[in-house]
mmCIF file of C-alpha atoms and ligand atoms in Angstrom:
data_model
loop_
_atom_site.group_PDB
_atom_site.id
_atom_site.type_symbol
_atom_site.label_atom_id
_atom_site.label_comp_id
_atom_site.label_asym_id
_atom_site.label_seq_id
_atom_site.Cartn_x
_atom_site.Cartn_y
_atom_site.Cartn_z
ATOM 1 C CA MET A 199 106.428 -150.798 -65.479
ATOM 2 C CA THR A 200 104.619 -153.474 -67.382
ATOM 3 C CA ALA A 201 105.180 -154.068 -70.900
ATOM 4 C CA THR A 202 101.652 -152.270 -72.630
ATOM 5 C CA ARG A 203 101.316 -153.195 -76.455
ATOM 6 C CA VAL A 204 100.080 -150.877 -78.622
ATOM 7 C CA PHE A 205 99.202 -151.631 -81.885
ATOM 8 C CA GLN A 206 99.081 -149.869 -85.156
ATOM 9 C CA LEU A 207 97.316 -150.674 -88.570
ATOM 10 C CA GLY A 208 99.014 -148.298 -91.029
ATOM 11 C CA LEU A 209 100.940 -145.061 -91.059
ATOM 12 C CA MET A 210 99.430 -141.366 -90.611
ATOM 13 C CA SER A 211 102.091 -140.815 -93.420
ATOM 14 C CA ALA A 212 100.139 -143.022 -95.795
ATOM 15 C CA LEU A 213 97.155 -141.180 -94.959
ATOM 16 C CA LEU A 214 98.709 -137.825 -95.499
ATOM 17 C CA ALA A 215 99.646 -139.107 -98.758
ATOM 18 C CA GLY A 216 95.886 -139.923 -100.044
ATOM 19 C CA VAL A 217 95.759 -143.651 -99.024
ATOM 20 C CA TYR A 218 92.416 -143.506 -97.098
ATOM 21 C CA ASP A 219 91.262 -147.585 -98.075
ATOM 22 C CA GLY A 220 92.729 -150.317 -96.578
ATOM 23 C CA PRO A 221 92.218 -153.941 -96.125
ATOM 24 C CA THR A 222 91.656 -154.485 -92.240
ATOM 25 C CA PRO A 223 87.900 -154.743 -91.151
ATOM 26 C CA LEU A 224 87.189 -153.377 -87.695
ATOM 27 C CA ARG A 225 86.422 -156.709 -85.966
ATOM 28 C CA GLU A 226 90.510 -157.503 -86.584
ATOM 29 C CA VAL A 227 91.410 -153.881 -85.039
ATOM 30 C CA LEU A 228 89.227 -154.573 -81.965
ATOM 31 C CA ARG A 229 91.043 -157.646 -81.148
ATOM 32 C CA HIS A 230 93.806 -155.794 -79.909
ATOM 33 C CA GLY A 231 92.403 -153.097 -77.811
ATOM 34 C CA ASP A 232 89.920 -151.474 -75.885
ATOM 35 C CA LEU A 233 90.922 -147.513 -76.285
ATOM 36 C CA GLY A 234 92.151 -145.729 -79.754
ATOM 37 C CA LEU A 235 91.061 -143.963 -82.533
ATOM 38 C CA GLY A 236 91.478 -144.379 -86.176
ATOM 39 C CA THR A 237 89.228 -143.318 -89.545
ATOM 40 C CA PHE A 238 87.107 -145.609 -91.733
ATOM 41 C CA ASN A 239 87.603 -146.329 -95.549
ATOM 42 C CA GLY A 240 86.825 -143.476 -97.831
ATOM 43 C CA LEU A 241 88.240 -140.980 -94.587
ATOM 44 C CA ASP A 242 84.370 -141.718 -93.740
ATOM 45 C CA GLY A 243 84.843 -140.125 -90.104
ATOM 46 C CA GLU A 244 86.722 -140.069 -87.135
ATOM 47 C CA MET A 245 87.462 -143.235 -85.406
ATOM 48 C CA ILE A 246 87.284 -143.259 -81.296
ATOM 49 C CA LEU A 247 87.418 -146.617 -78.889
ATOM 50 C CA ILE A 248 86.452 -146.064 -75.729
ATOM 51 C CA ASP A 249 86.124 -148.859 -73.516
ATOM 52 C CA GLY A 250 86.105 -151.767 -75.982
ATOM 53 C CA VAL A 251 83.175 -149.833 -78.207
ATOM 54 C CA CYS A 252 84.037 -148.035 -81.354
ATOM 55 C CA PHE A 253 81.917 -144.961 -82.685
ATOM 56 C CA ARG A 254 82.357 -143.526 -86.034
ATOM 57 C CA MET A 255 81.664 -139.643 -85.793
ATOM 58 C CA ARG A 256 80.838 -138.502 -89.293
ATOM 59 C CA SER A 257 81.128 -134.410 -90.622
ATOM 60 C CA ASP A 258 77.855 -133.930 -90.570
ATOM 61 C CA GLY A 259 77.901 -134.289 -86.580
ATOM 62 C CA SER A 260 76.177 -137.576 -86.467
ATOM 63 C CA ILE A 261 77.601 -140.690 -84.776
ATOM 64 C CA ASP A 262 77.227 -144.110 -85.215
ATOM 65 C CA ARG A 263 78.510 -147.607 -84.070
ATOM 66 C CA PRO A 264 80.025 -149.198 -87.195
ATOM 67 C CA GLY A 265 79.480 -152.455 -88.323
ATOM 68 C CA LEU A 266 82.801 -155.128 -87.354
ATOM 69 C CA ASP A 267 82.913 -155.683 -91.513
ATOM 70 C CA GLU A 268 83.855 -151.678 -92.000
ATOM 71 C CA ARG A 269 87.108 -151.232 -92.967
ATOM 72 C CA THR A 270 89.854 -149.134 -92.288
ATOM 73 C CA PRO A 271 92.955 -147.651 -93.548
ATOM 74 C CA PHE A 272 94.378 -146.391 -90.362
ATOM 75 C CA ALA A 273 94.155 -146.961 -86.635
ATOM 76 C CA ILE A 274 95.495 -147.272 -83.007
ATOM 77 C CA VAL A 275 94.676 -149.077 -79.690
ATOM 78 C CA THR A 276 95.830 -150.298 -77.256
ATOM 79 C CA ARG A 277 94.499 -152.068 -73.742
ATOM 80 C CA PHE A 278 94.074 -149.047 -71.329
ATOM 81 C CA ALA A 279 95.602 -149.795 -68.083
ATOM 82 C CA ALA A 280 96.627 -146.701 -66.349
ATOM 83 C CA SER A 281 100.109 -146.587 -65.690
ATOM 84 C CA ALA A 282 99.547 -143.062 -63.728
ATOM 85 C CA SER A 283 96.535 -140.642 -62.749
ATOM 86 C CA ALA A 284 96.204 -137.319 -61.950
ATOM 87 C CA SER A 285 92.956 -135.149 -61.136
ATOM 88 C CA ILE A 286 92.409 -131.306 -62.466
ATOM 89 C CA ASP A 287 90.715 -129.673 -59.762
ATOM 90 C CA ARG A 288 90.856 -126.407 -61.474
ATOM 91 C CA PRO A 289 90.439 -124.829 -65.582
ATOM 92 C CA MET A 290 93.302 -126.219 -67.656
ATOM 93 C CA ASP A 291 93.571 -125.386 -71.239
ATOM 94 C CA ARG A 292 95.364 -127.983 -73.636
ATOM 95 C CA ALA A 293 99.052 -126.813 -72.821
ATOM 96 C CA GLU A 294 98.353 -127.103 -69.109
ATOM 97 C CA VAL A 295 97.336 -130.642 -69.707
ATOM 98 C CA ILE A 296 99.966 -131.089 -71.837
ATOM 99 C CA SER A 297 102.304 -130.474 -69.084
ATOM 100 C CA LEU A 298 100.657 -132.351 -66.338
ATOM 101 C CA VAL A 299 100.935 -135.370 -69.004
ATOM 102 C CA GLN A 300 104.460 -134.516 -69.494
ATOM 103 C CA THR A 301 104.870 -134.620 -65.534
ATOM 104 C CA MET A 302 102.996 -137.943 -65.460
ATOM 105 C CA VAL A 303 105.283 -140.059 -67.654
ATOM 106 C CA PRO A 304 108.702 -141.145 -67.046
ATOM 107 C CA SER A 305 110.332 -140.109 -70.457
ATOM 108 C CA GLU A 306 109.209 -138.275 -73.562
ATOM 109 C CA ASN A 307 110.868 -141.364 -75.362
ATOM 110 C CA TYR A 308 107.882 -143.671 -74.651
ATOM 111 C CA LEU A 309 104.389 -144.191 -77.170
ATOM 112 C CA TYR A 310 102.091 -143.603 -74.408
ATOM 113 C CA ALA A 311 98.131 -143.612 -74.422
ATOM 114 C CA VAL A 312 96.188 -140.597 -72.397
ATOM 115 C CA ARG A 313 92.621 -140.829 -71.540
ATOM 116 C CA VAL A 314 91.047 -137.397 -69.727
ATOM 117 C CA ASP A 315 87.071 -137.766 -68.789
ATOM 118 C CA GLY A 316 85.888 -134.823 -67.119
ATOM 119 C CA SER A 317 83.582 -131.831 -67.492
ATOM 120 C CA PHE A 318 85.059 -129.416 -70.402
ATOM 121 C CA GLU A 319 84.342 -125.499 -70.945
ATOM 122 C CA SER A 320 85.027 -125.993 -74.483
ATOM 123 C CA VAL A 321 86.021 -128.724 -76.692
ATOM 124 C CA THR A 322 86.634 -127.779 -80.753
ATOM 125 C CA THR A 323 87.112 -130.445 -82.748
ATOM 126 C CA ARG A 324 87.297 -130.969 -86.402
ATOM 127 C CA THR A 325 85.891 -134.222 -88.642
ATOM 128 C CA VAL A 326 86.798 -135.350 -91.695
ATOM 129 C CA GLN A 327 84.629 -135.424 -94.660
ATOM 130 C CA ARG A 328 84.458 -138.798 -96.768
ATOM 131 C CA GLN A 329 86.605 -138.569 -99.889
ATOM 132 C CA THR A 330 85.611 -140.318 -103.305
ATOM 133 C CA PRO A 331 88.487 -141.479 -105.724
ATOM 134 C CA PRO A 332 90.528 -139.699 -107.232
ATOM 135 C CA TYR A 333 91.846 -139.493 -104.098
ATOM 136 C CA ARG A 334 93.482 -136.063 -103.094
ATOM 137 C CA PRO A 335 96.340 -136.024 -100.615
ATOM 138 C CA MET A 336 94.764 -135.124 -97.181
ATOM 139 C CA ARG A 337 96.201 -131.735 -96.973
ATOM 140 C CA GLU A 338 93.622 -130.976 -99.680
ATOM 141 C CA ALA A 339 91.277 -133.288 -98.397
ATOM 142 C CA VAL A 340 91.079 -131.460 -94.793
ATOM 143 C CA GLY A 341 89.754 -128.286 -96.458
ATOM 144 C CA ASP A 342 86.395 -130.196 -96.652
ATOM 145 C CA GLN A 343 86.575 -130.814 -93.203
ATOM 146 C CA SER A 344 83.771 -129.340 -90.221
ATOM 147 C CA VAL A 345 85.071 -127.589 -87.312
ATOM 148 C CA LEU A 346 82.630 -127.832 -84.365
ATOM 149 C CA GLU A 347 83.049 -126.119 -80.817
ATOM 150 C CA PHE A 348 80.971 -127.681 -78.039
ATOM 151 C CA ARG A 349 80.883 -125.931 -75.416
ATOM 152 C CA SER A 350 79.866 -127.066 -71.236
ATOM 153 C CA VAL A 351 80.255 -130.774 -72.592
ATOM 154 C CA ALA A 352 81.023 -133.756 -70.426
ATOM 155 C CA GLY A 353 83.026 -136.399 -71.843
ATOM 156 C CA THR A 354 86.202 -138.390 -72.919
ATOM 157 C CA ILE A 355 89.211 -137.366 -74.969
ATOM 158 C CA ALA A 356 91.240 -140.685 -75.456
ATOM 159 C CA GLY A 357 94.426 -141.110 -77.702
ATOM 160 C CA PHE A 358 98.398 -141.001 -78.115
ATOM 161 C CA ARG A 359 101.091 -139.064 -78.120
ATOM 162 C CA THR A 360 104.337 -140.155 -79.761
ATOM 163 C CA PRO A 361 107.723 -139.603 -79.343
ATOM 164 C CA LEU A 362 109.602 -137.855 -82.352
ATOM 165 C CA TYR A 363 111.115 -140.878 -83.792
ATOM 166 C CA GLU A 364 107.696 -141.974 -84.707
ATOM 167 C CA ARG A 365 106.239 -139.223 -86.536
ATOM 168 C CA SER A 366 104.679 -141.357 -88.866
ATOM 169 C CA THR A 367 102.383 -142.516 -86.314
ATOM 170 C CA GLY A 368 101.025 -139.059 -86.073
ATOM 171 C CA GLY A 369 100.346 -138.878 -82.615
ATOM 172 C CA HIS A 370 96.570 -137.027 -81.857
ATOM 173 C CA VAL A 371 93.238 -137.876 -79.477
ATOM 174 C CA HIS A 372 89.870 -137.543 -80.288
ATOM 175 C CA PHE A 373 87.130 -136.805 -78.153
ATOM 176 C CA ILE A 374 83.129 -138.220 -77.366
ATOM 177 C CA ASP A 375 80.856 -136.731 -74.789
ATOM 178 C CA ASP A 376 78.959 -138.784 -72.429
ATOM 179 C CA GLU A 377 75.978 -139.478 -74.715
ATOM 180 C CA ARG A 378 77.726 -140.673 -77.409
ATOM 181 C CA SER A 379 76.370 -137.817 -79.797
ATOM 182 C CA ARG A 380 78.891 -135.082 -80.012
ATOM 183 C CA GLY A 381 82.884 -135.672 -80.976
ATOM 184 C CA GLY A 382 85.518 -135.280 -83.360
ATOM 185 C CA HIS A 383 89.475 -134.594 -83.659
ATOM 186 C CA VAL A 384 90.567 -132.814 -81.048
ATOM 187 C CA LEU A 385 92.173 -129.382 -82.290
ATOM 188 C CA ASP A 386 91.539 -127.758 -78.577
ATOM 189 C CA PHE A 387 89.832 -127.577 -75.318
ATOM 190 C CA ARG A 388 89.722 -126.141 -71.886
ATOM 191 C CA ILE A 389 88.495 -128.666 -68.921
ATOM 192 C CA LEU A 390 87.089 -127.106 -65.836
ATOM 193 C CA SER A 391 87.929 -130.462 -63.484
ATOM 194 C CA GLY A 392 88.488 -134.463 -64.093
ATOM 195 C CA THR A 393 91.077 -136.861 -64.115
ATOM 196 C CA VAL A 394 94.036 -137.970 -66.362
ATOM 197 C CA GLU A 395 95.348 -141.535 -66.867
ATOM 198 C CA VAL A 396 98.137 -142.451 -68.969
ATOM 199 C CA CYS A 397 99.371 -145.809 -70.125
ATOM 200 C CA VAL A 398 102.738 -145.997 -71.077
ATOM 201 C CA ALA A 399 103.373 -148.611 -74.091
ATOM 202 C CA THR A 400 107.193 -150.163 -74.527
ATOM 203 C CA GLU A 401 105.990 -152.564 -77.471
ATOM 204 C CA LEU A 402 104.532 -151.302 -80.803
ATOM 205 C CA ASP A 403 102.886 -154.219 -83.016
ATOM 206 C CA LEU A 404 102.871 -152.205 -86.575
ATOM 207 C CA ARG A 405 100.630 -153.455 -89.200
ATOM 208 C CA LEU A 406 101.123 -152.527 -92.657
ATOM 209 C CA PRO A 407 98.141 -152.925 -95.337
ATOM 210 C CA LEU A 408 98.840 -155.775 -97.844
ATOM 211 C CA ASP A 409 97.268 -153.411 -100.541
ATOM 212 C CA ASP A 410 98.287 -151.213 -103.821
ATOM 213 C CA GLY A 411 97.475 -148.248 -102.275
ATOM 214 C CA PHE A 412 99.968 -148.589 -99.250
ATOM 215 C CA ARG A 413 102.339 -150.566 -101.222
ATOM 216 C CA ASP A 414 102.773 -147.785 -103.789
ATOM 217 C CA ALA A 415 102.510 -144.340 -101.685
ATOM 218 C CA ASP A 416 105.285 -141.800 -101.025
ATOM 219 C CA LEU A 417 105.644 -142.408 -97.203
ATOM 220 C CA GLU A 418 108.835 -140.016 -96.995
ATOM 221 C CA PRO A 419 107.737 -136.470 -98.705
ATOM 222 C CA GLN A 420 110.110 -133.442 -97.917
ATOM 223 C CA ASP A 421 107.498 -131.920 -95.762
ATOM 224 C CA LEU A 422 105.985 -134.333 -93.580
ATOM 225 C CA GLY A 423 106.021 -132.587 -90.230
ATOM 226 C CA GLU A 424 104.266 -129.538 -91.998
ATOM 227 C CA GLN A 425 102.079 -131.901 -93.413
ATOM 228 C CA LEU A 426 101.690 -132.584 -90.050
ATOM 229 C CA THR A 427 100.756 -129.739 -88.415
ATOM 230 C CA ALA A 428 98.710 -129.171 -91.087
ATOM 231 C CA THR A 429 96.050 -131.827 -91.219
ATOM 232 C CA GLU A 430 96.372 -133.193 -87.469
ATOM 233 C CA GLY A 431 96.885 -129.367 -85.827
ATOM 234 C CA PRO A 432 99.721 -128.791 -82.931
ATOM 235 C CA THR A 433 101.275 -132.372 -81.919
ATOM 236 C CA SER A 434 102.536 -130.629 -79.047
HETATM 237 ZN ZN1 LIG B 130 91.924 -138.047 -85.565
#
């Protein structure tokens, strides 16, 4: 197994605490990978990085390609090289795909990136809405999110699954359609056919933002697990 590295900027747990601005420009994030996800300063949309191209998916349904000077408080990216792949030739719901992925990785104890390309019967996504200071914790901010269901759509799901000991990373997946016109943070899906690729990572390059917001955040609330489920949806 080759030593694939994942670059992570910031912590999911800092987002939960309402640290929605960070000092790092997108250009820095793109130096470290070609597949990934995250968000933008002010929680202004869901980020997906696919084949080296970054898209911003906003709560009004619009998608654009953000400039390299746009800043982000949280992103996680890797140079995706599939260590295993499988084809999906019958309809599968989200839980079945997760089970399939679990058969493709050597252990639950590693971090891995996953990419699913295919035809989906449905994909349900949420997209965070841009926040203005003073920021509320994410559990409250996601009350503004829009939830959309796309039906009969071809596209790509990409993201990360993190081991239990790395919950502050907050593994999850984002979706974008083939036309790059619809997408968001995935809550649920049902795929008709496609391919699944996983990339097992054994190196994590964690960059913590050097700014006051991150420095002063409470990153160890008693109910971290509950907050993750409430804001990101089920993680398994
Ligand atoms: Zn997300």
